[in-house]
Coordinates of C-alpha atoms (C1' of nucleotides) in Angstrom, one line a residue:
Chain A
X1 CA -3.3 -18.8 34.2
X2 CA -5.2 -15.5 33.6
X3 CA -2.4 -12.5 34.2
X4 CA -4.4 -8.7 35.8
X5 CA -4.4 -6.6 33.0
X6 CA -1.9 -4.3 35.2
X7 CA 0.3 -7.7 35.6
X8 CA 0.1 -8.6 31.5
X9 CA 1.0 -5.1 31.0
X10 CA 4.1 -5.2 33.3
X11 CA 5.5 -8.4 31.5
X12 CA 4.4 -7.3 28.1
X13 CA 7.2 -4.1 28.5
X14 CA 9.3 -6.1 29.9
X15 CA 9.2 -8.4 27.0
X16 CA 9.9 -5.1 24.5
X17 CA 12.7 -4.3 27.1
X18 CA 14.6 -7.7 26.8
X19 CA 16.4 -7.3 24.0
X20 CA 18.0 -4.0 25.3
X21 CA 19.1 -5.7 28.5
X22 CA 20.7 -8.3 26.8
X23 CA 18.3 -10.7 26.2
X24 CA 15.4 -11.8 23.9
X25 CA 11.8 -10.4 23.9
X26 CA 10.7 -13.9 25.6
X27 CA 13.3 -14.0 28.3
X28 CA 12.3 -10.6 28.9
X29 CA 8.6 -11.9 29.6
X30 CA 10.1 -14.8 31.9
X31 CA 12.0 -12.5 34.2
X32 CA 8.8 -10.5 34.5
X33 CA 7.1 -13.2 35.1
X34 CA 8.4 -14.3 37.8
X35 CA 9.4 -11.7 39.3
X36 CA 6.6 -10.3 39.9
X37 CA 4.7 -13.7 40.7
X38 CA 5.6 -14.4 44.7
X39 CA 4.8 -18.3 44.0
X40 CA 7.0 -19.7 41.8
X41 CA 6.1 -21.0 38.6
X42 CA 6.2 -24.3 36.6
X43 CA 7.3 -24.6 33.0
X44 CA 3.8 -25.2 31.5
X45 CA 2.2 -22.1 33.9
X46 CA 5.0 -19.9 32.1
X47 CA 4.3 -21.4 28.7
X48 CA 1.0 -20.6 29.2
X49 CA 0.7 -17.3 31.2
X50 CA 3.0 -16.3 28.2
X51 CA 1.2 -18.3 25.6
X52 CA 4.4 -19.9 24.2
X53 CA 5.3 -23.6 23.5
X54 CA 6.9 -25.9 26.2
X55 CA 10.1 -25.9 24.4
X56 CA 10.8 -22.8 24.1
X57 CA 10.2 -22.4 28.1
X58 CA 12.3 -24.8 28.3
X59 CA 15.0 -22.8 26.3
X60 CA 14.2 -19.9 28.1
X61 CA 14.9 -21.4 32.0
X62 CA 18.4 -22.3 30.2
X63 CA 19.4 -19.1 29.1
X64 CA 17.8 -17.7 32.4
X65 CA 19.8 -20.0 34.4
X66 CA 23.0 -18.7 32.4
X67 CA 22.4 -15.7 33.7
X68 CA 21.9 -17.2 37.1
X69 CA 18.5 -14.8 37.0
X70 CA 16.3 -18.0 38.3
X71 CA 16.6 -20.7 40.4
X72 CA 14.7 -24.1 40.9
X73 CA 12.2 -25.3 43.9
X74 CA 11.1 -28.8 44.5
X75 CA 7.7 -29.5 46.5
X76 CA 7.8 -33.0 47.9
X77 CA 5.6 -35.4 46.3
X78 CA 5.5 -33.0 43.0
X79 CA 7.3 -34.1 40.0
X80 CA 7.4 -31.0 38.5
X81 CA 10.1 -27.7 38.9
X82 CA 9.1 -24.7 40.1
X83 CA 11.1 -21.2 38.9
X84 CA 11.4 -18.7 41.0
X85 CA 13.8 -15.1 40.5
X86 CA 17.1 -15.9 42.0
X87 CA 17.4 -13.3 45.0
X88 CA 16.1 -9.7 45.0
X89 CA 15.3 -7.3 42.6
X90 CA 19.1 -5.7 43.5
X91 CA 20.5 -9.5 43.2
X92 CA 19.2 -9.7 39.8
X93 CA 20.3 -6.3 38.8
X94 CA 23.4 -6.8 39.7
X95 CA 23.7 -10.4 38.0
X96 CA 22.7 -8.8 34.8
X97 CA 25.1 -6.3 35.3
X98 CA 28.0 -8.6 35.9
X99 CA 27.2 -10.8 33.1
X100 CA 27.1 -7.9 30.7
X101 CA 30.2 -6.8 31.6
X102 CA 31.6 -10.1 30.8
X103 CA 29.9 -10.1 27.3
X104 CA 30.7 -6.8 26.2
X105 CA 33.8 -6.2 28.2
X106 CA 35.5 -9.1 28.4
X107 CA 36.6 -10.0 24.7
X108 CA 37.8 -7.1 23.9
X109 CA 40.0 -6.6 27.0
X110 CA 41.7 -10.1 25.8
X111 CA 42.5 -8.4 22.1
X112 CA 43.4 -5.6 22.7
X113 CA 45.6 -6.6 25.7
X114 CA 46.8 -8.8 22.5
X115 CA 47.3 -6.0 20.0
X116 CA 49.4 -3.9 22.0
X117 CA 52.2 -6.2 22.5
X118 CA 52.8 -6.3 18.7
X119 CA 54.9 -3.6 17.3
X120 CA 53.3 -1.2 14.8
X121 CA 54.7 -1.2 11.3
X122 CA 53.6 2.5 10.2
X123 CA 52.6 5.4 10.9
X124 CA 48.4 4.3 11.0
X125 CA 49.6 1.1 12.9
X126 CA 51.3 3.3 15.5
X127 CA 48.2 5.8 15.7
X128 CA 45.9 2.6 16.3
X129 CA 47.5 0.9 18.7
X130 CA 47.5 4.3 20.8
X131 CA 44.0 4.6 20.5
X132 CA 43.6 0.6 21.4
X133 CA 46.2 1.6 24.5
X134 CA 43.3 4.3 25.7
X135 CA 40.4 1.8 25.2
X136 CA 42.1 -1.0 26.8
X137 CA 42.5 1.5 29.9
X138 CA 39.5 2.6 29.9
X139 CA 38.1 -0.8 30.0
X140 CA 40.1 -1.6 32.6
X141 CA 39.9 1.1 35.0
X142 CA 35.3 0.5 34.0
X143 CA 36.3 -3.5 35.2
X144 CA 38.3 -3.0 38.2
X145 CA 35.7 -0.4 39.4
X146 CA 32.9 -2.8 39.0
X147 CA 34.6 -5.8 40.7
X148 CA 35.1 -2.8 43.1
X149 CA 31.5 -2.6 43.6
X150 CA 30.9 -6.3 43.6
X151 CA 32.7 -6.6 46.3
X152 CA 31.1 -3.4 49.1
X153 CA 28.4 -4.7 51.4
X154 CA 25.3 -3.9 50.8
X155 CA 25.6 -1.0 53.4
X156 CA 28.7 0.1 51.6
X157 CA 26.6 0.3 48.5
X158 CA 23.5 2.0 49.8
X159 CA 25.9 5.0 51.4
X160 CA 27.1 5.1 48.2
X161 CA 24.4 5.3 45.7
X162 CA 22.6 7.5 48.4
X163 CA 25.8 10.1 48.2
X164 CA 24.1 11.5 44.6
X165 CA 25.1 15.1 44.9
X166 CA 27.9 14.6 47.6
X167 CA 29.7 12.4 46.0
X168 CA 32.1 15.2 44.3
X169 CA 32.6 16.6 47.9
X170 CA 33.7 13.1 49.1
X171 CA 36.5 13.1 46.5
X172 CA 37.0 16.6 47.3
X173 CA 37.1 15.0 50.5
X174 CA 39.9 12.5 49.8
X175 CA 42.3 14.9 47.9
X176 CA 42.4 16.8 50.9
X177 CA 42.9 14.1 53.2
X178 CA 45.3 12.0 51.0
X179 CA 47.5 14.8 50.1
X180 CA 48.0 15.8 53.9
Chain B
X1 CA 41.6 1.1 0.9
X2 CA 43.3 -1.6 2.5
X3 CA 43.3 -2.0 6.2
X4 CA 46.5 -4.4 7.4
X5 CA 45.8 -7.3 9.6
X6 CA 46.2 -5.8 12.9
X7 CA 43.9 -2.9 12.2
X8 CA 41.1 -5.1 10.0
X9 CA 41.5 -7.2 12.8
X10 CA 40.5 -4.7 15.5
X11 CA 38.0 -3.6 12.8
X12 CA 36.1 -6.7 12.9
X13 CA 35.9 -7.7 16.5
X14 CA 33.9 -4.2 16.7
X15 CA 31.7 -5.4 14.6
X16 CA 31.0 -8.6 16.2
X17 CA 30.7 -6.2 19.5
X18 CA 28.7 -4.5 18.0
X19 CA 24.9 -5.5 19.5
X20 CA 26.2 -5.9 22.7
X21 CA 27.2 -3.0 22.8
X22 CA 23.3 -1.4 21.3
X23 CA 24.0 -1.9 18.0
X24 CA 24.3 -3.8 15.0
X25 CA 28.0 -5.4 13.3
X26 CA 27.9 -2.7 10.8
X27 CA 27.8 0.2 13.1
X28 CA 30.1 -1.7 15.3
X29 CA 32.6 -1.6 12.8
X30 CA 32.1 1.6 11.3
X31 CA 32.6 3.3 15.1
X32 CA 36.1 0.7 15.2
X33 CA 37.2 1.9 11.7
X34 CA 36.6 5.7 12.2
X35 CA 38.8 5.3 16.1
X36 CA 41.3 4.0 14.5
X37 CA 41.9 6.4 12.0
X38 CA 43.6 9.6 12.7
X39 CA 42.5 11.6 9.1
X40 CA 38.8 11.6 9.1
X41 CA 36.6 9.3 6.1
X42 CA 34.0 9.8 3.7
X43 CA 31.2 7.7 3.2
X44 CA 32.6 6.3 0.1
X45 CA 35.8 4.9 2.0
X46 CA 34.1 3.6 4.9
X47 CA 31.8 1.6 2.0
X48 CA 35.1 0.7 0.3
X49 CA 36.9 -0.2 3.7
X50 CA 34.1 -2.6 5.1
X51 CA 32.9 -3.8 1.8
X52 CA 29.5 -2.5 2.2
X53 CA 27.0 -0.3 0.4
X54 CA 27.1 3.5 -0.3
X55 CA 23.5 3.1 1.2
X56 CA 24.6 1.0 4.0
X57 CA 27.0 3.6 5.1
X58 CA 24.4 6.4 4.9
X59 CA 21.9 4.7 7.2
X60 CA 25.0 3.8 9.4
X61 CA 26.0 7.4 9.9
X62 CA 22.9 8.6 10.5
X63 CA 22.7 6.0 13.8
X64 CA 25.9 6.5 14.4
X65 CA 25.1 10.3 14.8
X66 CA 21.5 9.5 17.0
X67 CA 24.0 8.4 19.6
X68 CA 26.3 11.4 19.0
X69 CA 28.9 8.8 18.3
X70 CA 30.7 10.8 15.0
X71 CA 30.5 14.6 13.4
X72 CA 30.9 15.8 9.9
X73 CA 34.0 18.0 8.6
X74 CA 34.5 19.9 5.9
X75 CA 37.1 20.6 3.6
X76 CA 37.1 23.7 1.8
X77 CA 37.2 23.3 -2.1
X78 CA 35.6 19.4 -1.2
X79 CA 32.1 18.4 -1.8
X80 CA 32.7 15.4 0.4
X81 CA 31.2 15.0 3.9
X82 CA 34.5 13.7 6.3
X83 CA 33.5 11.7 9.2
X84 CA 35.5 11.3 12.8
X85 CA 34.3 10.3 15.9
X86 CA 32.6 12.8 18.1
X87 CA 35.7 13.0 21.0
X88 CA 38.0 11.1 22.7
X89 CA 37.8 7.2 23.9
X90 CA 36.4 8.5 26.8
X91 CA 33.8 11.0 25.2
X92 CA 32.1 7.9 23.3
X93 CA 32.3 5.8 26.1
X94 CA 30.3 8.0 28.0
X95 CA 28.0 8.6 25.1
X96 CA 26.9 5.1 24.6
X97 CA 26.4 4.9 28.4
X98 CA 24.0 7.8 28.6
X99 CA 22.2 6.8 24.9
X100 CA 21.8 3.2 26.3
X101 CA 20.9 4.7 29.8
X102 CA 18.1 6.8 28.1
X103 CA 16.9 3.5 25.9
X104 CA 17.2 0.5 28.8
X105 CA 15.8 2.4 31.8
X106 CA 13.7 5.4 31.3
X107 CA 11.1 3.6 29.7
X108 CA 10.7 1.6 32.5
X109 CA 10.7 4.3 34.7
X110 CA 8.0 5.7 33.4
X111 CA 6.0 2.9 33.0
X112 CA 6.2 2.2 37.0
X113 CA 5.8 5.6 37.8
X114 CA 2.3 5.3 36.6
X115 CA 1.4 1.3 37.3
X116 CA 2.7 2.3 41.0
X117 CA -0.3 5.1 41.1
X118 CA -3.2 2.7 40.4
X119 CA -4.6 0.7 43.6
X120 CA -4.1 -3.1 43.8
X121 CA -7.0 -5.1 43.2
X122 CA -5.9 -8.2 44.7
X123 CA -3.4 -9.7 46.9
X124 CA -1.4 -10.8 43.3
X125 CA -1.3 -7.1 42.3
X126 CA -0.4 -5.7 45.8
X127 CA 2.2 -8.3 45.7
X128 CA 3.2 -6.8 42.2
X129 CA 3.0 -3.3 43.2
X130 CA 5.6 -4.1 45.8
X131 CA 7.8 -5.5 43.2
X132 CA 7.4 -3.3 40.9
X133 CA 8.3 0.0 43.2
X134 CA 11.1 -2.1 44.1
X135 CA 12.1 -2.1 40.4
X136 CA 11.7 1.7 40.0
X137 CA 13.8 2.7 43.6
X138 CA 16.7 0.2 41.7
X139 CA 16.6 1.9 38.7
X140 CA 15.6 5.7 40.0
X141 CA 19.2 5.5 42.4
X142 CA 20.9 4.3 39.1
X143 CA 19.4 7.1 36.8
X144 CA 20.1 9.8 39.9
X145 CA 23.9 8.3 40.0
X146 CA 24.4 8.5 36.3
X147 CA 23.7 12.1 35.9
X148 CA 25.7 12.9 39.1
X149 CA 28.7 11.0 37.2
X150 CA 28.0 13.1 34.2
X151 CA 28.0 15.7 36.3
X152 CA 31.6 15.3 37.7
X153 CA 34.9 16.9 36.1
X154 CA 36.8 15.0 33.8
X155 CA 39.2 15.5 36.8
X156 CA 36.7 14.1 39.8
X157 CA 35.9 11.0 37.9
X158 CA 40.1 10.2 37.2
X159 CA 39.8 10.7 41.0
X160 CA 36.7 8.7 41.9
X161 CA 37.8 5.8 38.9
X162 CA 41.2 5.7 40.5
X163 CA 39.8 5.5 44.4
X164 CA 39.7 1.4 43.4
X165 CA 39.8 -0.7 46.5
X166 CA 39.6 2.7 48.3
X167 CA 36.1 3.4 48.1
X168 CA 34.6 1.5 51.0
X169 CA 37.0 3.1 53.4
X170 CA 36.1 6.6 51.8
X171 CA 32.8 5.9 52.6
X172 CA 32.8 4.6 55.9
X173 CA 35.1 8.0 56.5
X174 CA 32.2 10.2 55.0
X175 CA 29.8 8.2 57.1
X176 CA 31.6 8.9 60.0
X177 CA 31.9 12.9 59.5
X178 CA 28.5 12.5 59.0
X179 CA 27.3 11.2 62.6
X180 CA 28.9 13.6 64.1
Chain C
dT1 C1' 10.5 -53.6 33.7
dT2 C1' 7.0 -50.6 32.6
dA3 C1' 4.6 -46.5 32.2
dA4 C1' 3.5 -42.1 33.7
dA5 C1' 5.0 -37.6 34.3
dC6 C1' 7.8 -34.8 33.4
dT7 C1' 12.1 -32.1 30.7
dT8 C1' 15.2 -31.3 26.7
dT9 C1' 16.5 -31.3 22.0
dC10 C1' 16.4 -29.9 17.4
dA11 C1' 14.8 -29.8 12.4
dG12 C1' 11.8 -27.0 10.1
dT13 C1' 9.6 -22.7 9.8
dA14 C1' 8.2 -18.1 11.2
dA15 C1' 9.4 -13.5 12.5
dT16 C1' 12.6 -10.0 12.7
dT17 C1' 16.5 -7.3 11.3
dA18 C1' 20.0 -5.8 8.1
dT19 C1' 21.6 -4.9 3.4
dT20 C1' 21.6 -3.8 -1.4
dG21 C1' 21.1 -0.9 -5.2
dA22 C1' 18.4 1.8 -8.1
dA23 C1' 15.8 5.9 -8.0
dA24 C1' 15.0 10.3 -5.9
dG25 C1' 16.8 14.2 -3.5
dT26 C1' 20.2 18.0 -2.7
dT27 C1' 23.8 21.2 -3.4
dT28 C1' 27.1 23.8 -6.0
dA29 C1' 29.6 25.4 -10.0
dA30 C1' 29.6 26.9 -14.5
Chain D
dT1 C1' 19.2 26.2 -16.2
dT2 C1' 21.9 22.3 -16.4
dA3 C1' 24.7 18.8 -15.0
dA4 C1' 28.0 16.9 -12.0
dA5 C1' 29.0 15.3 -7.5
dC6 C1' 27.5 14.1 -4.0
dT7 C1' 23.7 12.0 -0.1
dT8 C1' 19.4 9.8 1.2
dT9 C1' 15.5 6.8 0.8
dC10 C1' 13.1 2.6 0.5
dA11 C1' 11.2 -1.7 -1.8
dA12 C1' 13.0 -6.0 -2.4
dT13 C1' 15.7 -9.5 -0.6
dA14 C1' 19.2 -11.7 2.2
dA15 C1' 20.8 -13.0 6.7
dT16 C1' 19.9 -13.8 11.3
dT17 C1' 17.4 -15.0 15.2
dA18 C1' 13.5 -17.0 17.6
dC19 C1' 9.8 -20.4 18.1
dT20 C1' 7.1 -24.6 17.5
dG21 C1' 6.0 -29.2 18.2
dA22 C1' 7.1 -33.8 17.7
dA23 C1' 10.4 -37.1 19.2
dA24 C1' 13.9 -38.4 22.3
dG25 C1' 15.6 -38.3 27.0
dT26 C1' 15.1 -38.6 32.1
dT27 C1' 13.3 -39.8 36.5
dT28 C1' 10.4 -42.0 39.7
dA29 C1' 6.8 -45.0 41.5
dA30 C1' 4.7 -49.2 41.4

DNA sequence: TTAAACTTTCAGTAATTATTGAAAGTTTAA
DNA sequence: TTAAACTTTCAATAATTACTGAAAGTTTAA
């Protein structure tokens, strides 16, 4: 498979990208790949559209599939799987996002939910666990908020991210309504 | 210096946070282990603290300082440079979520801006192009609703945070005004 | 059953990233 | 000036992470 200069140079960035999103440079690659393929792909066109072994496709789809970023298609009377990019471009963005919430949220949620229970034993004890109480909330309030957003419509969302500017004037909005 | 469990502890999940949240263990732990302490450090305790080099720790600050995560005080009489983190929780929160805006999208903004302007040469790259400017409305709503966040009052965003399971009726409200 | 057509696994190795520590640089006080 | 008290730099190396390719595993058709 010979990738349009325009098309190698798409997956190529997002190759550098992929380890700031989470991933590694060749998952990175993958996820360009195929997104930006409208046929699906087989393991051995990735492998060689990226020019990297089978295997390490084959790693790849796994971790891809962790992410729940790909999905499989079966052609009858073809042996092989095809790969395609599980939903649209918003789908995926907002599967990365949940998943990096759980990775960098997540733990630390669970030990510090842990570390405040204890009782401090001095003075620095009692000045951590008050800075562990704010980052715990903070985390929180970020976590509830984004399970907030998991759950709008689509709609719901749009109106929202289209607000931009507004969107002080619609909490301006609210006080004034809530406090009537 | 000798950190007790609880706070060594807390010390050392930060560090194995630490890339998923950008960076590497040792920053991760050097951001944990100047949090937790009220009294600002010098290079030479954090070195001591998390048994790493003097030259370790300088490196360290200097990243830690790229994302504006610490500042330097001074103590009259002292040749010693005292490190503390740059603000509250909430203040580094919202620092790593602008630096790792800055490093995760814009570079991909900019890179579609311009592969968007070129003419498809085949039905593959108008298929990409389509993609691709699909990519850049994602991430341009996302950058737009970033800075309007930044944008907010401390105030606002208690407001907006706390909204919770709120938000979808505050927006179907605004949408309503809004028809009208 | 066998074998063809595929996928997965994983030990060995390559590539990348992080760390040390010694040397060089900087600042201040005497 | 000198030297003491600090910080920074960077080449060498350690630690971690990613990749290959051969072998093992799986599925299906005949």
């Amino acid at each position: 498979m010979n990738l349009s200069p325009k098309i190698e140079n798409f997956v190529l960035h997002c190759g550098e990208m992929g380890s700031r999103w989470g991933f590694n440079r060749t998952i990175g690659q993958m996820v360009g790949l195929l997104v930006i393929n409208e046929k699906p792909l087989t393991a051995n066109e990735i492998a060689d559209a990226l020019k990297i072994s089978r295997g390490n496709v084959s790693m790849g789809i796994k971790e891809l599939q962790s992410w729940q970023l790909a999905k499989v298609h079966h052609i009858p009377g073809d042996r092989k799987e095809y790969y395609s990019p599980n939903g649209s471009i918003w789908d995926l963005a907002n599967k990365v996002f949940e998943e990096r919430r759980k990775r960098e949220i997540d733990p630390t949620l669970t030990l510090l939910r842990d570390q405040i229970l204890d009782n401090a034993n001095s003075a620095e004890e009692k000045y951590a666990q008050e800075q562990m109480q704010s980052i715990h909330d903070l985390l929180e309030t970020v976590t509830k908020w984004s399970a907030e957003l998991q759950r709008l419509s689509p709609e719901q969302l749009q109106t929202l991210m289209k607000l931009g500017s507004s969107v002080g004037k619609v909490i301006d909005l609210k006080d004034k309504l809530l406090r009537k």
